[in-house]
Amino acid sequence: MTKTETTGAILTADKDWWRGAVIYQIYPRSFQDTNGDGIGDLKGITARLPHVAALGADAIWISPFFTSPMRDFGYDVSNYTDVDPIFGTLKDFDLLIAEAHRLGLRVMIDLVLSHTSDQHAWFVESRSSRSNAKADWYVWADSKPDGTPPNNWLSIFGGSAWAWDPTRLQYYLHNFLTSQPDLNLHNPQVQAALLAVERFWLERGVDGFRLDTINFYFHDRDLRDNPALAPERRNASTAPAVNPYNYQEHIYDKNRPENLEFLKRFRAVMDEFPAIAAVGEVGDSQRGLEIAGEYTSGGDKVQMCYAFEFLSPDPLTPERVAEVMGDFQKVAPEGWACWAFANHDVVRHVSRWGSGVTDHIGHAKQLASLLMSLRGSVCIYQGEELALPEAELAYEDLQDPYGIQFWPDFKGRDGCRTPMAWEGLPDGGFSSAKPWLPIPEAHLAQAVAIQEGDPASVLEHYRRFLNFRKAHSAFAKGDIEFVETRAPLLGFLRIHGNKKLFCLFNMGEEPAAADLPEGTVEPLDGHGFISDIRDNKISLPAWGAFFARLA
């Protein structure tokens, strides 16, 4: 155990720190600008880390800050082992790590291993000929005799997943933008290069990784066509409904069994360092939970995964919560989930689930408390603690190529990526220059400085509930058992050893009541909710919650 120098915060070498951890996601472009170019940077993250520490998070996850042409805003990497100049330098990153550790925060970084930028030196060499040393580092294939792509695979950003290269007279695979060619992980040299990237950052002091598109690493060697997906099985959990990507069952372009052995190799490198963890993003609309279970089973792959069940547009109802949690327990009995209601790719959840809600503050508080009461680890997306709604942007303000492609039926991801509102000033305290995306007026009214110190605010509720969560180990480490309730109520037990907590949520706009559970019921306080108990019944207001210790 090591103690930090000045704050008294303690960062332990506990290899299981991730189990039940609360991870705060930072989108670096939009967190804090310090050099006046309207884009957030690493120094800005360092300056704002006290906010994250005061919130009560255990770790931060930083979206990509590597060298990149920024066609997909950092998720198109052109150099895995350096910092893009718009974000700063490697020295800035080292100082960020040091400050985070001083504050008791672990640092996880976003690794994009399935694809690179087309400006990466590896791809520049690979596309130069069919015989160069890296000719097989990406997924290349000849056309069909009529010149059309090798198969029917589709890009998640729309259109064919194949792009023609006039130098090699071949197609290359891109599951995302055409400027994001897919690496060929069937090639042992590619695997070795990616494991070297992993080791570089571990030696630099990171505490773990968020692995982007973890189920996209391998493709079918035979390039077989994906089968059609029956219309009744389609959903919009990983791609918008307007995207024909949802019309296929993606069994050959991703989700390949070879990935399990690579994840074991990735884990073996992590295990050479103390207290390292990884969370994988599983993007699949049909088998997401099952794949998450496969990738987190056995203690020899990644520690945790998150799927898109709670990031999808599907309404969050008591039945939905119980169904998703029950399904995960069935298909992933050895697995560990990391749940999120929001991230940089989806509509902010207070807007996504807020249609028809009159008490938006109460709704946001309950969503936070529910998320942090479920079995699993938790990801909180920057601005979520302020209950920021989705930003409505004009077409001319869009930066996201995904939104530009499918506008107006799908407006892209810019609405959840607007800069943080730190103060209620026109610039939000984010930058002295025009920000890369506009900051909505509604966000300025909910800025950190305005909510801070107000016990009724959403920000103070997050702080309060995170403190409450840490006081009861069953939330982080315990099992979950759902109890019979009737909508709009949702009830479950969190059980850890001989500790048993009862959690009850009224997920509706009207007051609701339920019978007290059997046995001795000791109501808990410190969570910020008020309930009424009389005649052996619990009465909850709209968007209320109740927590008790059972004996």
Coordinates of C-alpha atoms in Angstrom, one line a residue:
M1 CA 0.0 0.0 0.0
T2 CA 1.3 3.4 -1.0
K3 CA 0.1 6.7 0.4
T4 CA 0.1 9.8 -1.7
E5 CA 2.3 12.7 -0.6
T6 CA 0.0 15.5 0.3
T7 CA -3.7 14.7 0.1
G8 CA -3.9 11.6 2.4
A9 CA -5.6 9.7 -0.5
I10 CA -4.6 6.1 -0.6
L11 CA -4.0 4.1 -3.8
T12 CA -3.7 0.4 -2.9
A13 CA -2.1 -2.4 -4.9
D14 CA -5.4 -4.4 -4.7
K15 CA -5.6 -6.3 -7.9
D16 CA -9.4 -6.4 -7.6
W17 CA -9.9 -2.6 -7.2
W18 CA -11.9 -2.7 -10.5
R19 CA -14.6 -4.9 -9.1
G20 CA -17.4 -2.5 -8.3
A21 CA -15.2 0.6 -9.1
V22 CA -16.8 3.8 -10.3
I23 CA -15.0 5.0 -13.5
Y24 CA -15.4 8.6 -14.7
Q25 CA -15.1 9.0 -18.5
I26 CA -13.3 12.0 -19.8
Y27 CA -13.7 13.1 -23.4
P28 CA -10.5 15.2 -23.7
R29 CA -11.6 17.5 -26.5
S30 CA -14.4 18.7 -24.3
F31 CA -13.2 18.7 -20.7
Q32 CA -11.0 21.8 -20.3
D33 CA -8.9 23.9 -22.6
T34 CA -5.8 25.6 -21.2
N35 CA -4.0 26.9 -24.4
G36 CA -6.8 28.9 -25.9
D37 CA -7.5 26.9 -29.1
G38 CA -11.0 25.9 -28.1
I39 CA -10.1 22.2 -27.7
G40 CA -9.6 20.5 -24.4
D41 CA -6.1 19.1 -23.5
L42 CA -4.2 17.0 -21.0
K43 CA -3.2 20.0 -18.9
G44 CA -6.9 20.8 -18.7
I45 CA -7.7 17.3 -17.4
T46 CA -5.0 17.6 -14.8
A47 CA -6.4 20.9 -13.6
R48 CA -9.9 19.5 -13.2
L49 CA -9.0 16.2 -11.6
P50 CA -10.0 17.6 -8.1
H51 CA -13.6 17.7 -9.4
V52 CA -13.5 14.0 -10.2
A53 CA -11.8 13.2 -6.9
A54 CA -14.4 15.2 -5.0
L55 CA -17.2 13.4 -6.8
G56 CA -15.9 10.1 -5.3
A57 CA -14.9 8.2 -8.4
D58 CA -12.2 5.5 -8.2
A59 CA -10.7 6.0 -11.6
I60 CA -10.8 8.0 -14.8
W61 CA -11.1 6.7 -18.4
I62 CA -9.7 9.1 -21.0
S63 CA -10.9 8.8 -24.5
P64 CA -8.0 8.7 -27.1
F65 CA -5.4 11.5 -27.0
F66 CA -2.9 9.8 -29.4
T67 CA -1.6 11.3 -32.6
S68 CA -4.4 11.4 -35.1
P69 CA -5.7 13.2 -38.1
M70 CA -9.0 13.5 -36.1
R71 CA -11.3 12.2 -38.8
D72 CA -13.0 10.3 -36.0
F73 CA -11.7 12.6 -33.3
G74 CA -8.9 10.3 -31.9
Y75 CA -10.4 6.9 -32.6
D76 CA -8.3 7.0 -35.8
V77 CA -4.8 6.6 -34.4
S78 CA -1.7 7.4 -36.5
N79 CA 0.8 6.9 -33.7
Y80 CA -0.1 4.7 -30.6
T81 CA 2.9 5.9 -28.5
D82 CA 2.7 9.6 -28.6
V83 CA 0.3 12.4 -27.7
D84 CA -1.4 14.5 -30.4
P85 CA -0.1 18.1 -30.2
I86 CA -3.6 19.5 -29.8
F87 CA -3.7 17.6 -26.4
G88 CA -0.2 18.2 -25.3
T89 CA 2.9 16.1 -24.8
L90 CA 4.0 12.8 -23.2
K91 CA 5.4 15.0 -20.3
D92 CA 1.9 16.4 -19.9
F93 CA 0.5 12.9 -19.7
D94 CA 3.1 11.9 -17.1
L95 CA 2.1 14.9 -15.0
L96 CA -1.5 13.9 -15.3
I97 CA -0.8 10.4 -14.1
A98 CA 1.2 11.8 -11.1
E99 CA -1.6 14.2 -10.1
A100 CA -4.3 11.5 -10.5
H101 CA -2.4 9.1 -8.3
R102 CA -1.8 11.9 -5.8
L103 CA -5.6 12.4 -5.6
G104 CA -6.2 8.7 -5.3
L105 CA -7.5 8.2 -8.8
R106 CA -6.5 5.4 -11.2
V107 CA -6.0 6.2 -14.9
M108 CA -7.4 4.0 -17.6
I109 CA -6.7 5.0 -21.3
D110 CA -8.7 4.1 -24.4
L111 CA -6.9 1.7 -26.7
V112 CA -8.2 1.4 -30.3
L113 CA -6.7 -1.9 -31.4
S114 CA -9.1 -3.1 -34.1
H115 CA -8.1 -0.4 -36.6
T116 CA -5.8 2.6 -37.2
S117 CA -5.9 5.8 -39.2
D118 CA -5.0 5.5 -42.9
Q119 CA -2.2 7.9 -42.1
H120 CA -0.5 5.5 -39.7
A121 CA 3.0 4.5 -40.9
W122 CA 1.9 0.9 -40.8
F123 CA -0.9 1.4 -43.3
V124 CA 1.1 3.8 -45.5
E125 CA 3.7 1.0 -46.0
S126 CA 1.0 -1.8 -46.2
R127 CA -0.8 -0.1 -49.1
S128 CA 2.4 0.7 -51.0
S129 CA 2.6 -2.7 -52.6
R130 CA 1.5 -6.3 -52.2
S131 CA 5.0 -7.4 -51.3
N132 CA 6.3 -5.0 -48.6
A133 CA 7.1 -6.0 -45.0
K134 CA 3.7 -4.9 -43.8
A135 CA 1.6 -6.0 -46.8
D136 CA -0.4 -8.4 -44.6
W137 CA -0.8 -6.1 -41.6
Y138 CA -4.3 -5.0 -42.7
V139 CA -7.2 -6.9 -44.2
W140 CA -6.7 -6.9 -48.0
A141 CA -8.8 -8.8 -50.5
D142 CA -9.2 -9.1 -54.3
S143 CA -12.5 -7.9 -55.8
K144 CA -15.1 -10.3 -57.2
P145 CA -14.7 -10.9 -60.9
D146 CA -17.1 -8.0 -61.7
G147 CA -15.0 -5.6 -59.6
T148 CA -17.4 -5.4 -56.7
P149 CA -16.3 -5.8 -53.0
P150 CA -15.2 -9.3 -51.8
N151 CA -18.4 -9.8 -49.7
N152 CA -21.5 -8.1 -48.3
W153 CA -20.0 -6.8 -45.1
L154 CA -21.2 -3.3 -44.1
S155 CA -19.5 -0.5 -42.3
I156 CA -21.1 0.7 -39.0
F157 CA -20.8 4.2 -40.4
G158 CA -22.8 3.3 -43.5
G159 CA -22.2 1.6 -46.9
S160 CA -19.8 -1.2 -47.7
A161 CA -17.1 -2.1 -45.3
W162 CA -14.6 -2.3 -48.2
A163 CA -12.7 0.5 -49.9
W164 CA -10.8 0.2 -53.1
D165 CA -7.1 1.0 -53.2
P166 CA -5.7 1.9 -56.7
T167 CA -2.1 1.1 -55.8
R168 CA -2.6 -2.5 -54.7
L169 CA -5.7 -2.9 -56.9
Q170 CA -7.4 -4.5 -53.9
Y171 CA -10.0 -3.7 -51.4
Y172 CA -9.2 -3.1 -47.7
L173 CA -11.6 -3.6 -44.8
H174 CA -12.9 -0.8 -42.7
N175 CA -15.6 -1.5 -40.2
F176 CA -15.9 2.2 -39.5
L177 CA -14.8 5.2 -41.7
T178 CA -12.9 4.5 -44.9
S179 CA -10.0 6.4 -43.2
Q180 CA -10.0 3.7 -40.5
P181 CA -8.6 0.5 -42.1
D182 CA -8.9 -2.7 -40.0
L183 CA -5.7 -4.4 -38.7
N184 CA -5.2 -8.0 -39.5
L185 CA -4.8 -9.6 -36.1
H186 CA -4.5 -13.1 -37.7
N187 CA -0.9 -11.9 -38.4
P188 CA 1.3 -12.6 -35.4
Q189 CA 3.4 -9.6 -36.1
V190 CA 0.4 -7.3 -35.7
Q191 CA -0.5 -8.9 -32.4
A192 CA 3.1 -8.4 -31.2
A193 CA 3.0 -4.8 -32.2
L194 CA -0.2 -4.2 -30.3
L195 CA 1.0 -5.9 -27.2
A196 CA 4.1 -3.7 -27.4
V197 CA 1.8 -0.6 -27.4
E198 CA 0.0 -2.1 -24.3
R199 CA 3.4 -2.5 -22.6
F200 CA 4.5 1.0 -23.5
W201 CA 1.6 2.6 -21.6
L202 CA 1.8 0.2 -18.7
E203 CA 5.4 1.1 -18.2
R204 CA 4.4 4.8 -18.3
G205 CA 2.2 4.2 -15.3
V206 CA -1.4 3.7 -16.5
D207 CA -3.7 1.5 -14.3
G208 CA -5.6 -0.1 -17.1
F209 CA -7.4 0.2 -20.4
R210 CA -10.8 0.7 -22.0
L211 CA -10.7 -1.4 -25.1
D212 CA -12.6 0.1 -28.0
T213 CA -14.7 -2.2 -30.1
I214 CA -13.1 -5.3 -28.5
N215 CA -15.2 -7.8 -30.5
F216 CA -14.1 -6.3 -33.8
Y217 CA -10.5 -7.5 -33.5
F218 CA -10.7 -10.5 -35.8
H219 CA -12.5 -11.3 -39.1
D220 CA -13.4 -14.5 -40.8
R221 CA -10.4 -15.7 -42.8
D222 CA -12.6 -17.0 -45.6
L223 CA -14.5 -13.7 -45.9
R224 CA -17.9 -15.4 -45.9
D225 CA -21.0 -13.3 -46.4
N226 CA -23.0 -12.3 -43.3
P227 CA -26.5 -13.8 -43.3
A228 CA -29.5 -11.6 -43.3
L229 CA -31.1 -10.8 -40.0
A230 CA -34.8 -11.3 -39.6
P231 CA -36.6 -8.0 -39.3
E232 CA -38.1 -9.0 -35.9
R233 CA -34.6 -9.5 -34.5
R234 CA -33.3 -6.1 -35.5
N235 CA -32.7 -3.4 -32.9
A236 CA -30.9 0.0 -32.7
S237 CA -28.7 -0.7 -29.7
T238 CA -25.4 -0.4 -31.6
A239 CA -26.3 1.4 -34.8
P240 CA -29.2 3.8 -35.5
A241 CA -32.3 2.4 -37.0
V242 CA -31.7 4.2 -40.3
N243 CA -28.4 2.2 -40.8
P244 CA -28.6 -1.0 -42.9
Y245 CA -25.9 -2.4 -40.7
N246 CA -28.8 -3.6 -38.6
Y247 CA -30.0 -5.8 -41.4
Q248 CA -27.2 -8.4 -41.1
E249 CA -26.2 -10.9 -38.5
H250 CA -22.6 -10.1 -37.8
I251 CA -21.0 -13.5 -37.4
Y252 CA -18.2 -13.2 -39.9
D253 CA -17.0 -9.6 -39.7
K254 CA -16.6 -9.6 -35.9
N255 CA -17.2 -11.8 -32.8
R256 CA -14.8 -14.4 -34.0
P257 CA -13.6 -17.1 -31.6
E258 CA -9.9 -16.4 -32.3
N259 CA -10.3 -13.3 -30.2
L260 CA -10.3 -15.3 -27.0
E261 CA -6.6 -16.4 -27.4
F262 CA -5.5 -12.8 -28.2
L263 CA -7.3 -11.5 -25.1
K264 CA -5.4 -14.1 -23.0
R265 CA -2.1 -12.7 -24.4
F266 CA -3.3 -9.2 -23.6
R267 CA -4.2 -10.2 -20.1
A268 CA -0.8 -11.9 -19.6
V269 CA 1.0 -8.6 -20.3
M270 CA -1.3 -6.8 -17.8
D271 CA -0.6 -9.4 -15.2
E272 CA 3.1 -8.6 -15.3
F273 CA 2.2 -5.3 -13.6
P274 CA 0.4 -4.8 -10.2
A275 CA -3.3 -3.9 -10.0
I276 CA -4.1 -3.5 -13.7
A277 CA -7.5 -3.9 -15.2
A278 CA -9.3 -3.6 -18.6
V279 CA -12.9 -3.0 -19.6
G280 CA -13.9 -4.0 -23.1
E281 CA -16.6 -2.3 -25.2
V282 CA -18.8 -5.0 -26.8
G283 CA -20.8 -3.7 -29.7
D284 CA -23.3 -6.3 -30.8
S285 CA -27.0 -6.0 -31.0
Q286 CA -27.9 -9.7 -30.6
R287 CA -25.1 -11.4 -28.5
G288 CA -23.7 -8.5 -26.6
L289 CA -24.2 -9.9 -23.1
E290 CA -23.1 -13.4 -24.1
I291 CA -19.9 -12.0 -25.7
A292 CA -19.2 -9.9 -22.6
G293 CA -19.5 -13.1 -20.5
E294 CA -17.1 -15.0 -22.8
Y295 CA -14.5 -12.2 -22.6
T296 CA -14.6 -11.9 -18.8
S297 CA -14.8 -15.6 -17.9
G298 CA -12.0 -17.7 -16.5
G299 CA -9.9 -14.9 -15.0
D300 CA -7.5 -15.0 -18.0
K301 CA -9.0 -12.4 -20.4
V302 CA -10.3 -8.9 -19.6
Q303 CA -11.7 -8.2 -16.1
M304 CA -14.9 -6.6 -17.3
C305 CA -17.0 -5.6 -20.3
Y306 CA -19.9 -3.4 -21.1
A307 CA -22.5 -4.0 -23.7
F308 CA -25.1 -1.6 -25.1
E309 CA -28.2 -2.8 -23.3
F310 CA -28.4 0.4 -21.2
L311 CA -27.0 2.6 -23.9
S312 CA -29.7 1.8 -26.3
P313 CA -32.9 3.9 -26.9
D314 CA -35.1 1.3 -25.3
P315 CA -37.1 2.8 -22.4
L316 CA -35.6 2.1 -18.9
T317 CA -38.4 0.3 -17.1
P318 CA -38.3 -2.0 -14.0
E319 CA -38.9 -4.9 -16.4
R320 CA -36.1 -3.9 -18.6
V321 CA -33.6 -3.6 -15.8
A322 CA -34.5 -6.9 -14.3
E323 CA -34.4 -8.6 -17.8
V324 CA -31.0 -7.3 -18.6
M325 CA -29.5 -8.1 -15.3
G326 CA -31.1 -11.6 -15.3
D327 CA -29.9 -12.3 -18.9
F328 CA -26.4 -11.3 -17.9
Q329 CA -26.4 -13.7 -14.9
K330 CA -27.6 -16.5 -17.2
V331 CA -25.1 -16.0 -20.1
A332 CA -22.2 -14.8 -18.0
P333 CA -22.2 -16.6 -14.7
E334 CA -18.4 -16.0 -14.3
G335 CA -18.4 -12.6 -15.9
W336 CA -18.4 -9.1 -14.6
A337 CA -20.2 -6.2 -16.2
C338 CA -19.4 -2.5 -16.3
W339 CA -22.7 -0.7 -16.6
A340 CA -23.1 2.8 -18.2
F341 CA -26.2 4.8 -19.0
A342 CA -24.2 7.4 -21.1
N343 CA -21.0 7.8 -23.0
H344 CA -19.5 9.8 -25.9
D345 CA -21.4 7.8 -28.5
V346 CA -25.0 7.9 -27.4
V347 CA -27.7 10.5 -26.7
R348 CA -27.4 11.7 -23.0
H349 CA -29.6 9.5 -20.9
V350 CA -31.6 12.2 -19.2
S351 CA -32.8 13.2 -22.7
R352 CA -33.0 9.6 -24.1
W353 CA -35.2 8.5 -21.2
G354 CA -36.7 11.9 -20.2
S355 CA -39.6 12.3 -22.7
G356 CA -42.7 13.1 -20.7
V357 CA -40.8 13.5 -17.4
T358 CA -41.9 16.6 -15.4
D359 CA -39.4 16.3 -12.5
H360 CA -36.1 16.2 -14.5
I361 CA -34.0 16.7 -11.3
G362 CA -35.6 13.9 -9.4
H363 CA -35.4 11.6 -12.5
A364 CA -31.7 12.3 -12.9
K365 CA -31.0 11.6 -9.2
Q366 CA -32.8 8.3 -9.4
L367 CA -31.1 7.2 -12.5
A368 CA -27.7 7.9 -10.9
S369 CA -28.7 5.9 -7.8
L370 CA -30.0 3.0 -9.7
L371 CA -26.9 2.8 -11.9
M372 CA -24.7 2.8 -8.8
S373 CA -26.8 0.1 -7.0
L374 CA -26.6 -2.5 -9.7
R375 CA -24.2 -5.5 -9.6
G376 CA -21.1 -4.5 -11.5
S377 CA -18.7 -1.7 -12.0
V378 CA -20.0 1.7 -13.2
C379 CA -19.0 4.2 -15.8
I380 CA -20.1 7.8 -15.4
Y381 CA -19.7 10.1 -18.5
Q382 CA -18.6 13.7 -17.9
G383 CA -21.5 16.1 -17.4
E384 CA -23.7 13.2 -16.3
E385 CA -23.3 14.4 -12.8
L386 CA -24.8 17.8 -13.8
A387 CA -27.8 16.1 -15.5
L388 CA -26.8 17.8 -18.8
P389 CA -29.3 17.2 -21.5
E390 CA -28.4 16.3 -25.1
A391 CA -27.4 19.4 -27.0
E392 CA -29.4 20.3 -30.0
L393 CA -27.0 21.5 -32.7
A394 CA -27.5 23.1 -36.1
Y395 CA -26.3 21.1 -39.1
E396 CA -23.6 23.7 -39.8
D397 CA -22.1 23.1 -36.3
L398 CA -21.8 19.3 -36.7
Q399 CA -18.3 17.8 -36.6
D400 CA -19.2 14.1 -36.4
P401 CA -19.0 12.3 -39.8
Y402 CA -21.5 9.8 -38.6
G403 CA -24.1 12.5 -38.0
I404 CA -23.3 14.3 -41.2
Q405 CA -23.8 11.0 -43.1
F406 CA -27.3 10.2 -41.7
W407 CA -28.7 13.7 -40.9
P408 CA -31.4 14.5 -40.1
D409 CA -32.8 11.1 -39.1
F410 CA -29.7 10.5 -37.0
K411 CA -27.9 13.6 -35.8
G412 CA -24.7 11.9 -34.8
R413 CA -22.7 12.0 -31.5
D414 CA -21.9 15.8 -31.3
G415 CA -24.9 16.4 -29.0
C416 CA -23.3 14.4 -26.2
R417 CA -19.8 15.7 -26.8
T418 CA -20.2 19.5 -26.2
P419 CA -17.7 21.0 -23.7
M420 CA -18.2 20.8 -20.0
A421 CA -19.9 23.7 -18.3
W422 CA -17.8 24.6 -15.3
E423 CA -19.2 28.1 -14.8
G424 CA -22.4 29.9 -15.8
L425 CA -20.4 32.2 -18.1
P426 CA -20.9 32.3 -21.9
D427 CA -17.7 30.2 -22.3
G428 CA -18.7 27.9 -19.5
G429 CA -15.2 28.3 -18.0
F430 CA -14.1 25.8 -20.7
S431 CA -12.0 28.0 -23.0
S432 CA -11.0 31.6 -23.7
A433 CA -11.6 30.9 -27.4
K434 CA -14.6 29.7 -29.4
P435 CA -15.1 26.0 -28.4
W436 CA -14.9 23.3 -31.1
L437 CA -18.6 22.6 -30.4
P438 CA -21.0 25.2 -29.0
I439 CA -22.0 25.1 -25.4
P440 CA -25.8 25.2 -25.0
E441 CA -27.4 27.8 -22.8
A442 CA -29.2 25.1 -20.9
H443 CA -25.8 23.6 -19.9
L444 CA -24.6 26.9 -18.6
A445 CA -27.5 27.1 -16.2
Q446 CA -26.5 23.7 -14.8
A447 CA -22.7 24.4 -14.5
V448 CA -20.5 22.9 -11.8
A449 CA -20.1 26.3 -10.0
I450 CA -23.9 26.8 -9.9
Q451 CA -24.7 23.3 -8.5
E452 CA -21.8 23.1 -6.1
G453 CA -22.8 23.5 -2.5
D454 CA -26.5 23.2 -3.2
P455 CA -27.7 20.1 -1.4
A456 CA -30.7 19.8 -3.7
S457 CA -28.6 19.7 -6.9
V458 CA -27.8 16.7 -9.0
L459 CA -24.1 17.2 -8.6
E460 CA -24.3 17.1 -4.8
H461 CA -26.6 14.0 -5.1
Y462 CA -23.9 12.2 -7.1
R463 CA -21.3 13.1 -4.4
R464 CA -23.6 12.0 -1.6
F465 CA -24.7 8.7 -3.2
L466 CA -21.1 7.8 -4.2
N467 CA -20.2 8.3 -0.5
F468 CA -23.2 6.2 0.6
R469 CA -22.2 3.5 -1.9
K470 CA -18.6 3.3 -0.5
A471 CA -20.0 2.9 3.0
H472 CA -21.7 -0.3 2.1
S473 CA -19.5 -3.0 0.5
A474 CA -22.5 -5.0 -0.8
F475 CA -23.0 -2.4 -3.6
A476 CA -19.5 -2.8 -5.0
K477 CA -18.9 -6.5 -4.4
G478 CA -22.2 -8.2 -3.7
D479 CA -24.5 -10.4 -5.6
I480 CA -28.0 -9.3 -6.7
E481 CA -31.4 -10.9 -6.3
F482 CA -34.5 -9.3 -7.6
V483 CA -37.7 -9.4 -5.5
E484 CA -41.2 -9.5 -6.7
T485 CA -42.6 -6.0 -7.3
R486 CA -45.1 -4.4 -9.6
A487 CA -44.2 -1.6 -12.0
P488 CA -43.4 1.2 -11.5
L489 CA -41.5 -0.3 -8.5
L490 CA -38.2 -2.1 -8.9
G491 CA -36.8 -4.0 -5.9
F492 CA -33.7 -6.1 -5.4
L493 CA -31.3 -7.3 -2.7
R494 CA -27.5 -6.8 -2.7
I495 CA -25.8 -9.5 -0.8
H496 CA -22.2 -9.7 0.3
G497 CA -21.3 -12.3 2.9
N498 CA -23.7 -11.8 5.8
K499 CA -24.6 -8.3 4.7
K500 CA -27.9 -7.9 2.9
L501 CA -29.2 -4.6 1.5
F502 CA -32.7 -4.0 0.3
C503 CA -33.1 -1.5 -2.6
L504 CA -36.4 -0.2 -3.8
F505 CA -37.0 2.3 -6.6
N506 CA -40.2 4.0 -7.8
M507 CA -39.5 4.5 -11.5
G508 CA -42.6 6.5 -12.1
E509 CA -44.2 10.0 -12.0
E510 CA -46.7 9.1 -9.3
P511 CA -46.2 8.0 -5.6
A512 CA -46.1 4.3 -5.1
A513 CA -46.1 1.9 -2.1
A514 CA -44.8 -1.6 -1.4
D515 CA -44.8 -4.0 1.6
L516 CA -41.7 -4.1 3.7
P517 CA -39.6 -7.2 3.2
E518 CA -39.8 -9.9 5.9
G519 CA -37.4 -9.8 8.8
T520 CA -35.8 -7.0 10.6
V521 CA -35.6 -3.9 8.4
E522 CA -33.1 -1.1 9.3
P523 CA -33.6 1.9 7.1
L524 CA -30.4 3.5 5.9
D525 CA -29.8 7.2 5.5
G526 CA -27.1 9.3 3.8
H527 CA -28.4 8.6 0.3
G528 CA -30.5 11.6 -0.2
F529 CA -34.0 10.1 -0.6
I530 CA -37.0 10.4 1.7
S531 CA -39.6 7.7 2.2
D532 CA -42.5 7.1 4.6
I533 CA -42.9 3.8 6.5
R534 CA -46.1 3.0 8.3
D535 CA -48.3 -0.1 8.7
N536 CA -45.5 -2.2 7.4
K537 CA -45.6 -0.4 4.0
I538 CA -43.0 1.9 2.3
S539 CA -44.4 4.8 0.5
L540 CA -42.2 6.4 -2.1
P541 CA -42.7 9.7 -4.0
A542 CA -42.2 9.9 -7.7
W543 CA -38.6 8.9 -8.7
G544 CA -38.0 8.0 -5.0
A545 CA -35.8 5.3 -3.5
F546 CA -35.5 3.4 -0.3
F547 CA -32.5 1.5 1.1
A548 CA -32.4 -0.7 4.2
R549 CA -30.2 -3.3 5.9
L550 CA -31.9 -6.6 6.4
A551 CA -31.3 -9.1 9.2

